[in-house]
PDB file of C-alpha atoms in Angstrom:
ATOM      1  CA  MET H   1     137.626 197.871   7.063  1.00  0.00           C
ATOM      2  CA  ASP H   2     140.802 196.129   8.191  1.00  0.00           C
ATOM      3  CA  ASP H   3     140.366 192.440   9.130  1.00  0.00           C
ATOM      4  CA  LEU H   4     141.881 192.958  12.580  1.00  0.00           C
ATOM      5  CA  VAL H   5     139.554 195.846  13.405  1.00  0.00           C
ATOM      6  CA  LEU H   6     136.575 193.939  12.014  1.00  0.00           C
ATOM      7  CA  ALA H   7     137.531 190.847  14.024  1.00  0.00           C
ATOM      8  CA  ARG H   8     137.741 192.855  17.244  1.00  0.00           C
ATOM      9  CA  ARG H   9     134.419 194.536  16.607  1.00  0.00           C
ATOM     10  CA  LEU H  10     132.752 191.215  15.755  1.00  0.00           C
ATOM     11  CA  ALA H  11     134.165 189.608  18.894  1.00  0.00           C
ATOM     12  CA  MET H  12     132.524 192.412  20.888  1.00  0.00           C
ATOM     13  CA  GLY H  13     129.177 191.670  19.221  1.00  0.00           C
ATOM     14  CA  ASP H  14     129.079 194.851  17.144  1.00  0.00           C
ATOM     15  CA  GLU H  15     126.107 194.501  14.758  1.00  0.00           C
ATOM     16  CA  ALA H  16     127.419 197.211  12.416  1.00  0.00           C
ATOM     17  CA  ALA H  17     130.600 195.151  12.063  1.00  0.00           C
ATOM     18  CA  PHE H  18     128.464 192.156  11.153  1.00  0.00           C
ATOM     19  CA  GLU H  19     126.771 194.193   8.424  1.00  0.00           C
ATOM     20  CA  GLU H  20     130.233 195.124   7.144  1.00  0.00           C
ATOM     21  CA  LEU H  21     131.214 191.452   7.189  1.00  0.00           C
ATOM     22  CA  VAL H  22     128.171 190.567   5.098  1.00  0.00           C
ATOM     23  CA  LEU H  23     129.017 193.286   2.571  1.00  0.00           C
ATOM     24  CA  GLN H  24     132.677 192.250   2.368  1.00  0.00           C
ATOM     25  CA  GLU H  25     132.232 188.486   2.241  1.00  0.00           C
ATOM     26  CA  THR H  26     128.989 187.762   0.364  1.00  0.00           C
ATOM     27  CA  ALA H  27     130.689 187.322  -3.021  1.00  0.00           C
ATOM     28  CA  SER H  28     133.397 184.992  -1.706  1.00  0.00           C
ATOM     29  CA  VAL H  29     130.901 182.968   0.337  1.00  0.00           C
ATOM     30  CA  PHE H  30     128.729 182.650  -2.770  1.00  0.00           C
ATOM     31  CA  ARG H  31     131.696 181.317  -4.778  1.00  0.00           C
ATOM     32  CA  VAL H  32     132.413 178.700  -2.107  1.00  0.00           C
ATOM     33  CA  CYS H  33     128.770 177.660  -1.921  1.00  0.00           C
ATOM     34  CA  HIS H  34     128.346 177.549  -5.688  1.00  0.00           C
ATOM     35  CA  ARG H  35     131.417 175.319  -6.070  1.00  0.00           C
ATOM     36  CA  ILE H  36     130.026 172.854  -3.544  1.00  0.00           C
ATOM     37  CA  MET H  37     126.334 172.988  -4.432  1.00  0.00           C
ATOM     38  CA  GLY H  38     126.688 173.331  -8.206  1.00  0.00           C
ATOM     39  CA  SER H  39     123.526 175.385  -8.543  1.00  0.00           C
ATOM     40  CA  VAL H  40     123.034 179.135  -8.318  1.00  0.00           C
ATOM     41  CA  ASP H  41     119.710 178.742  -6.491  1.00  0.00           C
ATOM     42  CA  GLU H  42     121.122 176.261  -3.979  1.00  0.00           C
ATOM     43  CA  ALA H  43     124.200 178.450  -3.487  1.00  0.00           C
ATOM     44  CA  GLU H  44     122.087 181.541  -2.831  1.00  0.00           C
ATOM     45  CA  ASP H  45     120.047 179.665  -0.230  1.00  0.00           C
ATOM     46  CA  ALA H  46     123.233 178.380   1.400  1.00  0.00           C
ATOM     47  CA  VAL H  47     124.745 181.881   1.490  1.00  0.00           C
ATOM     48  CA  GLN H  48     121.676 183.266   3.211  1.00  0.00           C
ATOM     49  CA  GLU H  49     121.677 180.460   5.771  1.00  0.00           C
ATOM     50  CA  THR H  50     125.432 180.881   6.286  1.00  0.00           C
ATOM     51  CA  PHE H  51     125.006 184.475   7.371  1.00  0.00           C
ATOM     52  CA  VAL H  52     122.037 183.587   9.579  1.00  0.00           C
ATOM     53  CA  LEU H  53     124.177 180.927  11.260  1.00  0.00           C
ATOM     54  CA  ALA H  54     127.107 183.329  11.559  1.00  0.00           C
ATOM     55  CA  TYR H  55     124.899 185.962  13.170  1.00  0.00           C
ATOM     56  CA  ARG H  56     123.574 183.421  15.666  1.00  0.00           C
ATOM     57  CA  ALA H  57     127.142 182.303  16.411  1.00  0.00           C
ATOM     58  CA  LEU H  58     128.500 185.830  16.742  1.00  0.00           C
ATOM     59  CA  ASP H  59     128.933 185.469  20.490  1.00  0.00           C
ATOM     60  CA  SER H  60     131.173 182.436  19.915  1.00  0.00           C
ATOM     61  CA  TYR H  61     133.473 184.227  17.461  1.00  0.00           C
ATOM     62  CA  ARG H  62     136.800 184.618  19.273  1.00  0.00           C
ATOM     63  CA  GLY H  63     138.353 187.105  16.892  1.00  0.00           C
ATOM     64  CA  ASP H  64     141.620 185.189  16.633  1.00  0.00           C
ATOM     65  CA  GLY H  65     141.450 184.714  12.867  1.00  0.00           C
ATOM     66  CA  PRO H  66     140.213 186.511   9.774  1.00  0.00           C
ATOM     67  CA  PRO H  67     136.443 186.985   9.843  1.00  0.00           C
ATOM     68  CA  GLY H  68     136.219 185.882   6.213  1.00  0.00           C
ATOM     69  CA  ALA H  69     137.796 182.528   7.063  1.00  0.00           C
ATOM     70  CA  TRP H  70     135.345 182.073   9.956  1.00  0.00           C
ATOM     71  CA  VAL H  71     132.370 182.700   7.658  1.00  0.00           C
ATOM     72  CA  ALA H  72     133.855 180.488   4.935  1.00  0.00           C
ATOM     73  CA  ARG H  73     134.085 177.570   7.393  1.00  0.00           C
ATOM     74  CA  ILE H  74     130.452 178.098   8.339  1.00  0.00           C
ATOM     75  CA  ALA H  75     129.547 178.170   4.625  1.00  0.00           C
ATOM     76  CA  VAL H  76     131.393 174.931   3.865  1.00  0.00           C
ATOM     77  CA  ARG H  77     129.722 173.155   6.794  1.00  0.00           C
ATOM     78  CA  GLU H  78     126.302 174.444   5.748  1.00  0.00           C
ATOM     79  CA  CYS H  79     126.824 173.361   2.138  1.00  0.00           C
ATOM     80  CA  TRP H  80     127.925 169.872   3.170  1.00  0.00           C
ATOM     81  CA  ARG H  81     124.933 169.629   5.515  1.00  0.00           C
ATOM     82  CA  ARG H  82     122.624 170.581   2.643  1.00  0.00           C
ATOM     83  CA  HIS H  83     124.402 168.226   0.255  1.00  0.00           C
ATOM     84  CA  LYS H  84     124.022 165.286   2.670  1.00  0.00           C
ATOM     85  CA  ALA H  85     120.346 166.122   3.205  1.00  0.00           C
ATOM     86  CA  MET H  86     119.799 166.204  -0.560  1.00  0.00           C
ATOM     87  CA  ILE H  87     121.439 162.780  -0.932  1.00  0.00           C
ATOM     88  CA  ARG H  88     119.230 161.378   1.856  1.00  0.00           C
ATOM     89  CA  ARG H  89     116.112 162.771   0.129  1.00  0.00           C
ATOM     90  CA  ILE H  90     117.153 161.253  -3.189  1.00  0.00           C
ATOM     91  CA  SER H  91     117.895 157.902  -1.524  1.00  0.00           C
ATOM     92  CA  ARG H  92     114.514 157.843   0.217  1.00  0.00           C
ATOM     93  CA  THR H  93     112.733 158.755  -2.994  1.00  0.00           C
ATOM     94  CA  THR H  94     114.569 156.018  -4.875  1.00  0.00           C
ATOM     95  CA  VAL H  95     113.678 153.439  -2.226  1.00  0.00           C
ATOM     96  CA  LEU H  96     110.039 154.550  -2.200  1.00  0.00           C
ATOM     97  CA  ASN H  97     109.890 154.380  -5.995  1.00  0.00           C
ATOM     98  CA  GLU H  98     111.311 150.860  -5.924  1.00  0.00           C
ATOM     99  CA  VAL H  99     108.732 149.779  -3.328  1.00  0.00           C
ATOM    100  CA  VAL H 100     105.921 151.247  -5.398  1.00  0.00           C
ATOM    101  CA  MET H 101     107.233 149.525  -8.526  1.00  0.00           C
ATOM    102  CA  ASP H 102     107.455 146.203  -6.672  1.00  0.00           C
ATOM    103  CA  THR H 103     103.889 146.441  -5.394  1.00  0.00           C
ATOM    104  CA  THR H 104     102.456 147.421  -8.775  1.00  0.00           C
ATOM    105  CA  ALA H 105     104.354 144.857 -10.836  1.00  0.00           C
ATOM    106  CA  ASP H 106     102.425 141.899 -12.242  1.00  0.00           C
ATOM    107  CA  PRO H 107     103.229 138.631 -10.460  1.00  0.00           C
TER     108      PRO H 107
END
């Protein structure tokens, strides 16, 4: 389907157009997510969440740009959100491990 037609249909909230978007863009969204996340499993999770977020935001899609670019921006934001959350988890775990090591060390 032509990007312009797809954009118009998406802007009208057409669910069949959203299904078409998913079919057309899944591979490219996966590539973006995999580049950022570095893991196939993490990328697959991010792709799924990207399309969930896109579906929820469908009413805010204005249709003034390519639908693939719109979804790619959502994917990048979702990947960076996940990446930041992973760093926070690692930092907390490191701090907790250091506290445990300090409390179990011999004086």
